[in-house]
Coordinates of C-alpha atoms in Angstrom, one line a residue:
M1042 CA -1.2 24.2 -6.0
K1043 CA -2.6 26.9 -8.7
K1044 CA -6.0 25.8 -9.8
N1045 CA -4.9 24.6 -13.8
L1046 CA -7.0 27.3 -15.8
F1047 CA -6.4 24.5 -19.2
N1048 CA -10.2 24.4 -19.6
K1049 CA -10.0 28.4 -21.4
Y1050 CA -7.5 27.0 -24.3
L1051 CA -9.4 25.8 -27.1
L1052 CA -8.8 21.7 -27.6
V1053 CA -9.5 22.2 -31.3
A1054 CA -8.4 24.1 -33.6
C1055 CA -11.4 24.0 -37.0
I1056 CA -10.3 25.8 -39.5
G1057 CA -12.9 26.1 -42.5
S1058 CA -16.0 24.7 -44.0
A1059 CA -13.7 22.2 -46.3
I1060 CA -11.8 20.8 -42.9
A1061 CA -13.8 18.6 -41.5
F1062 CA -12.6 15.8 -38.4
S1063 CA -13.5 14.0 -35.7
G1064 CA -12.0 16.6 -33.1
C1065 CA -13.8 19.5 -34.4
R1066 CA -16.4 20.2 -32.4
K1067 CA -18.6 23.6 -31.7
E1068 CA -16.7 25.8 -30.1
T1069 CA -18.3 27.3 -26.0
I1070 CA -17.4 30.1 -24.5
A1071 CA -15.5 28.2 -22.2
D1072 CA -12.8 26.6 -24.7
K1073 CA -11.5 30.0 -26.3
V1074 CA -8.6 30.5 -26.9
G1075 CA -7.2 32.1 -23.6
G1076 CA -3.8 33.7 -25.8
Q1077 CA -1.9 29.9 -25.5
A1078 CA -2.4 27.6 -28.6
M1079 CA -3.7 29.2 -31.4
D1080 CA -1.6 33.0 -30.3
N1081 CA 0.7 30.9 -29.7
G1082 CA 1.9 29.1 -32.9
K1083 CA 2.6 25.9 -30.3
S1084 CA 0.5 22.2 -29.8
F1085 CA 0.0 22.0 -25.7
V1086 CA -0.9 19.1 -23.0
G1087 CA -1.3 19.6 -19.9
F1088 CA -4.2 18.0 -16.5
P1089 CA -6.7 20.5 -17.0
D1090 CA -8.5 20.0 -13.5
G1091 CA -5.6 21.1 -11.9
L1092 CA -2.8 19.1 -9.9
E1093 CA -4.8 18.2 -7.0
Q1094 CA -7.5 15.7 -7.4
Q1095 CA -9.7 14.5 -4.7
H1096 CA -11.9 11.5 -4.3
F1097 CA -13.7 10.7 -1.7
F1098 CA -15.8 7.2 -1.8
D1099 CA -18.8 6.3 0.8
P1100 CA -17.9 2.8 2.3
F1101 CA -18.3 -0.4 -0.3
T1102 CA -16.9 -3.1 -0.9
N1103 CA -17.2 -4.3 -4.8
I1104 CA -15.3 -2.7 -7.9
K1105 CA -15.8 0.6 -8.4
T1106 CA -14.2 2.6 -12.1
V1107 CA -13.0 6.4 -11.0
D1108 CA -11.6 8.2 -13.9
V1109 CA -8.8 9.8 -12.2
F1110 CA -7.0 11.8 -14.1
S1111 CA -7.6 13.2 -17.2
I1112 CA -5.1 14.7 -19.7
K1113 CA -5.7 17.6 -22.7
R1114 CA -3.3 18.2 -25.8
D1115 CA -4.3 21.8 -26.9
A1116 CA -3.4 21.3 -30.6
K1117 CA -3.3 25.1 -32.6
S1118 CA -4.0 23.0 -35.9
A1119 CA -5.7 20.5 -37.2
A1120 CA -2.8 18.7 -39.0
D1121 CA -1.3 18.8 -35.3
L1122 CA -4.6 17.0 -33.6
Q1123 CA -4.2 14.3 -36.4
K1124 CA -0.5 13.6 -34.9
D1125 CA 0.3 10.5 -33.8
Q1126 CA 2.0 11.0 -29.9
T1127 CA 2.5 9.2 -27.0
V1128 CA 3.0 11.6 -23.4
V1129 CA 5.1 9.7 -20.3
L1130 CA 3.9 10.5 -17.2
K1131 CA 7.0 9.6 -14.8
A1132 CA 5.4 7.8 -11.0
I1133 CA 7.1 9.8 -8.2
P1134 CA 6.2 8.4 -5.4
D1135 CA 8.7 10.0 -2.8
A1136 CA 6.6 13.4 -3.6
I1137 CA 3.7 12.5 -1.8
D1138 CA 6.3 11.6 0.9
K1139 CA 7.2 15.4 0.5
Y1140 CA 3.5 16.2 0.6
N1141 CA 2.5 15.1 3.9
E1142 CA 5.8 17.2 5.3
N1143 CA 4.2 20.2 3.6
N1144 CA 0.8 20.1 4.3
D1145 CA 1.3 17.4 7.5
T1146 CA -1.2 15.4 6.2
E1147 CA -0.5 11.3 5.5
Y1148 CA -1.1 9.9 2.4
E1149 CA 0.0 6.5 1.3
L1150 CA 1.3 4.7 -1.9
L1151 CA -2.0 3.6 -2.9
P1152 CA -1.0 -0.3 -3.8
T1153 CA -0.9 -1.7 -6.9
S1154 CA -3.5 -4.7 -5.1
L1155 CA -5.6 -2.4 -5.1
Y1156 CA -6.8 -1.6 -8.3
T1157 CA -6.2 -2.4 -12.0
I1158 CA -6.0 -0.2 -15.0
S1159 CA -9.0 -0.6 -17.2
S1160 CA -8.3 3.3 -19.5
T1161 CA -6.8 2.0 -22.9
K1162 CA -5.5 5.4 -23.9
V1163 CA -3.2 5.8 -20.6
T1164 CA -2.2 2.3 -20.5
A1165 CA 1.1 1.8 -17.7
G1166 CA 4.5 1.6 -18.0
T1167 CA 7.0 0.8 -17.4
S1168 CA 8.2 1.4 -13.6
G1169 CA 5.0 2.6 -12.2
N1170 CA 5.4 5.1 -15.1
L1171 CA 2.7 5.9 -17.7
N1172 CA 1.9 6.2 -21.0
A1173 CA -1.4 8.5 -22.5
K1174 CA -1.5 7.9 -26.1
F1175 CA -3.4 10.5 -28.2
A1176 CA -4.2 9.1 -31.5
P1177 CA -5.3 10.7 -34.2
G1178 CA -7.8 13.0 -33.4
D1179 CA -8.2 12.6 -29.5
F1180 CA -7.9 15.6 -27.6
Q1181 CA -8.5 14.4 -24.1
N1182 CA -7.8 10.7 -21.9
Y1183 CA -8.7 9.8 -19.4
F1184 CA -6.5 7.3 -16.5
T1185 CA -9.4 5.2 -15.6
I1186 CA -9.1 2.2 -12.7
K1187 CA -11.4 -0.3 -11.4
L1188 CA -10.9 0.1 -7.4
N1189 CA -11.2 -3.1 -5.4
G1190 CA -12.9 -1.4 -2.1
S1191 CA -12.6 -4.2 -0.7
K1192 CA -9.2 -4.6 -0.4
F1193 CA -9.3 -1.2 0.6
D1194 CA -8.2 0.4 4.1
L1195 CA -10.7 2.5 5.2
T1196 CA -8.1 3.7 8.1
K1197 CA -5.7 4.9 5.4
K1198 CA -5.1 7.7 3.1
Y1199 CA -3.3 6.6 -0.7
A1200 CA -2.6 8.9 -3.7
L1201 CA -1.4 8.6 -6.9
A1202 CA 1.8 10.7 -7.8
Y1203 CA 3.0 11.7 -11.7
I1204 CA 5.2 14.2 -13.5
I1205 CA 5.1 14.7 -17.5
S1206 CA 8.7 13.5 -18.6
D1207 CA 8.1 13.4 -21.8
A1208 CA 5.8 15.4 -23.1
A1209 CA 6.1 13.8 -27.0
G1210 CA 6.9 17.3 -28.8
L1211 CA 4.5 18.9 -27.1
T1212 CA 4.8 22.6 -25.3
V1213 CA 2.8 21.7 -20.8
H1214 CA 1.3 24.2 -19.6
A1215 CA 2.8 26.6 -17.6
E1216 CA 0.0 25.2 -14.3
S1217 CA 1.0 21.5 -15.5
K1218 CA 4.3 21.8 -15.1
D1219 CA 4.6 20.9 -11.1
T1220 CA 3.8 17.5 -9.8
L1221 CA 0.2 15.6 -10.8
Y1222 CA -2.2 14.5 -7.2
T1223 CA -4.6 12.0 -7.2
F1224 CA -6.0 11.4 -3.3
F1225 CA -8.4 8.6 -2.6
A1226 CA -10.6 7.9 1.0
I1227 CA -12.8 6.3 2.4
K1228 CA -15.2 9.1 4.0
N1229 CA -18.5 7.3 5.9
K1230 CA -21.1 10.4 7.5
Y1231 CA -19.8 10.7 10.2
D1232 CA -16.4 12.0 8.8
G1233 CA -16.3 15.8 8.8
E1234 CA -15.4 18.8 10.9
Y1235 CA -17.1 19.3 13.7
H1236 CA -17.6 21.5 17.2
S1237 CA -17.3 20.0 20.7
T1238 CA -18.7 21.5 24.3
G1239 CA -18.4 19.6 27.2
T1240 CA -16.6 18.8 30.3
F1241 CA -13.7 17.2 31.9
H1242 CA -14.4 16.7 35.3
H1243 CA -10.8 16.2 36.8
P1244 CA -11.0 14.2 40.7
T1245 CA -8.3 16.4 42.6
A1246 CA -7.9 19.5 39.8
G1247 CA -11.8 19.9 39.5
D1248 CA -14.4 20.8 36.2
R1249 CA -13.5 22.4 33.0
A1250 CA -15.3 23.1 30.4
I1251 CA -14.1 22.2 26.9
D1252 CA -14.6 24.3 24.1
R1253 CA -13.1 23.3 21.2
D1254 CA -13.2 22.4 17.3
K1255 CA -12.1 18.6 16.0
T1256 CA -11.8 16.6 13.2
L1257 CA -13.8 13.3 12.9
T1258 CA -12.1 11.1 10.6
T1259 CA -13.3 7.4 9.2
A1260 CA -12.0 4.5 11.2
G1261 CA -14.5 2.2 9.7
A1262 CA -17.6 1.7 8.1
T1263 CA -19.3 4.1 11.3
S1264 CA -16.3 4.4 13.0
V1265 CA -14.5 7.3 12.9
S1266 CA -11.3 9.3 15.0
T1267 CA -10.8 11.9 16.3
E1268 CA -9.5 13.1 20.3
I1269 CA -9.5 12.7 23.4
G1270 CA -11.4 15.4 24.8
D1271 CA -9.7 18.6 24.8
I1272 CA -5.8 16.6 26.1
G1273 CA -5.6 15.2 22.7
G1274 CA -4.2 11.8 22.1
S1275 CA -6.8 9.6 20.0
M1276 CA -10.0 7.7 20.8
T1277 CA -12.9 5.9 18.4
L1278 CA -15.8 6.2 18.3
T1279 CA -18.4 3.7 16.7
V1280 CA -21.9 3.4 16.0
N1281 CA -24.2 0.7 16.2
E1282 CA -26.2 1.8 13.6
A1283 CA -29.7 0.1 15.0
T1284 CA -29.7 1.8 18.4
N1285 CA -27.7 4.8 18.1
E1286 CA -24.7 3.8 21.1
V1287 CA -21.5 4.9 20.8
T1288 CA -19.0 2.8 21.9
V1289 CA -15.8 4.6 23.0
S1290 CA -12.5 3.2 22.5
G1291 CA -9.2 3.9 22.9
N1292 CA -6.3 4.7 25.4
V1293 CA -4.3 8.0 27.2
S1294 CA -1.8 5.9 27.4
A1295 CA -0.4 2.0 27.8
T1296 CA -2.0 1.4 31.4
Q1297 CA -5.2 4.1 30.7
P1298 CA -7.8 2.6 28.3
L1299 CA -10.7 4.8 27.8
L1300 CA -13.9 2.8 30.1
P1301 CA -17.5 3.8 30.0
V1302 CA -19.5 5.6 33.1
P1303 CA -21.1 3.7 35.0
G1304 CA -25.1 4.1 34.2
L1305 CA -24.3 6.5 31.9
T1306 CA -24.3 6.2 27.0
S1307 CA -23.4 6.7 24.6
T1308 CA -24.9 8.0 21.4
Y1309 CA -25.7 9.3 18.3
D1310 CA -28.0 11.9 17.1
P1311 CA -28.8 11.3 13.2
A1312 CA -31.5 15.1 14.1
T1313 CA -28.5 17.6 14.7
K1314 CA -25.3 14.5 13.7
S1315 CA -24.3 15.0 17.0
F1316 CA -22.2 12.9 19.8
I1317 CA -23.1 13.1 23.2
L1318 CA -20.3 11.1 24.7
N1319 CA -19.9 10.1 28.5
Y1320 CA -16.2 8.4 28.7
R1321 CA -13.2 8.3 31.8
Y1322 CA -9.9 7.2 32.5
L1323 CA -7.7 6.0 35.8
G1324 CA -5.2 8.5 36.6
G1325 CA -4.1 9.5 39.5
G1326 CA -5.7 10.6 42.5
G1327 CA -9.3 9.3 40.4
Y1328 CA -11.3 8.7 37.4
R1329 CA -11.6 11.7 34.5
V1330 CA -14.9 11.3 33.5
V1331 CA -15.6 13.6 30.6
E1332 CA -19.4 14.8 29.3
E1333 CA -18.9 15.9 25.3
T1334 CA -21.1 16.9 22.8
I1335 CA -18.7 16.2 19.5
K1336 CA -21.8 18.1 17.0
H1337 CA -21.2 18.3 12.9
K1338 CA -20.7 22.2 12.1

């Protein structure tokens, strides 16, 4: 999606020294009109930070206050800034499924049990919609929530989706006419992009080298998930932070669990941000044994 250029637009037209109101402020370079409100003789509304907004957190169990997104009114004049206007943001949860299909992601709708709305200017409407109220002098409002970390499922990623359905007589910025997505996920310190090297030992076919990029995704406070060796599927790596030993768990199939290799351990090296793994599973002809080092890029 295009990054919103709305920050370049002047939010308030401070006309003459004789006109004074609370929305007037010193103009900065970032605020200069970019051919919108003042040049076109219209007042606009939109999302200044773009249509895809990510919120990633370290694991937490308390209540965290989060400014989810902001919405701005780009008034063409002092008179327009003094209007009382309420913009309606329609909730479109089905858009999350479409986003997943188009981007190969697995976001779920952020359940209302995980948060409460704490903003006074962007409040709950009907059917999950939001009402963004611009009182006289308001030019930017925030949708703010209190997110309950103790209820957050670390194995899941969540999202909210809205579109401006009633602009209250304002013109919607071209960059803000599509769906606004906000994403929420917990990322522990092991989450990220890695490169894997090692050897897959097959009891009858012999050895083969492992050399591939991997993504490690948060699965718990000290756990991440990734593919098994170079065969796909999913395994979970859980770090004991007192000893840096790693437990490898997962299943190649219902009858093929991942097991430790006798006499060897799996560890995490915090200095190199590497997982040094030894694990195996039973198949036809005997055990497949994987020696693998997964190093952070």
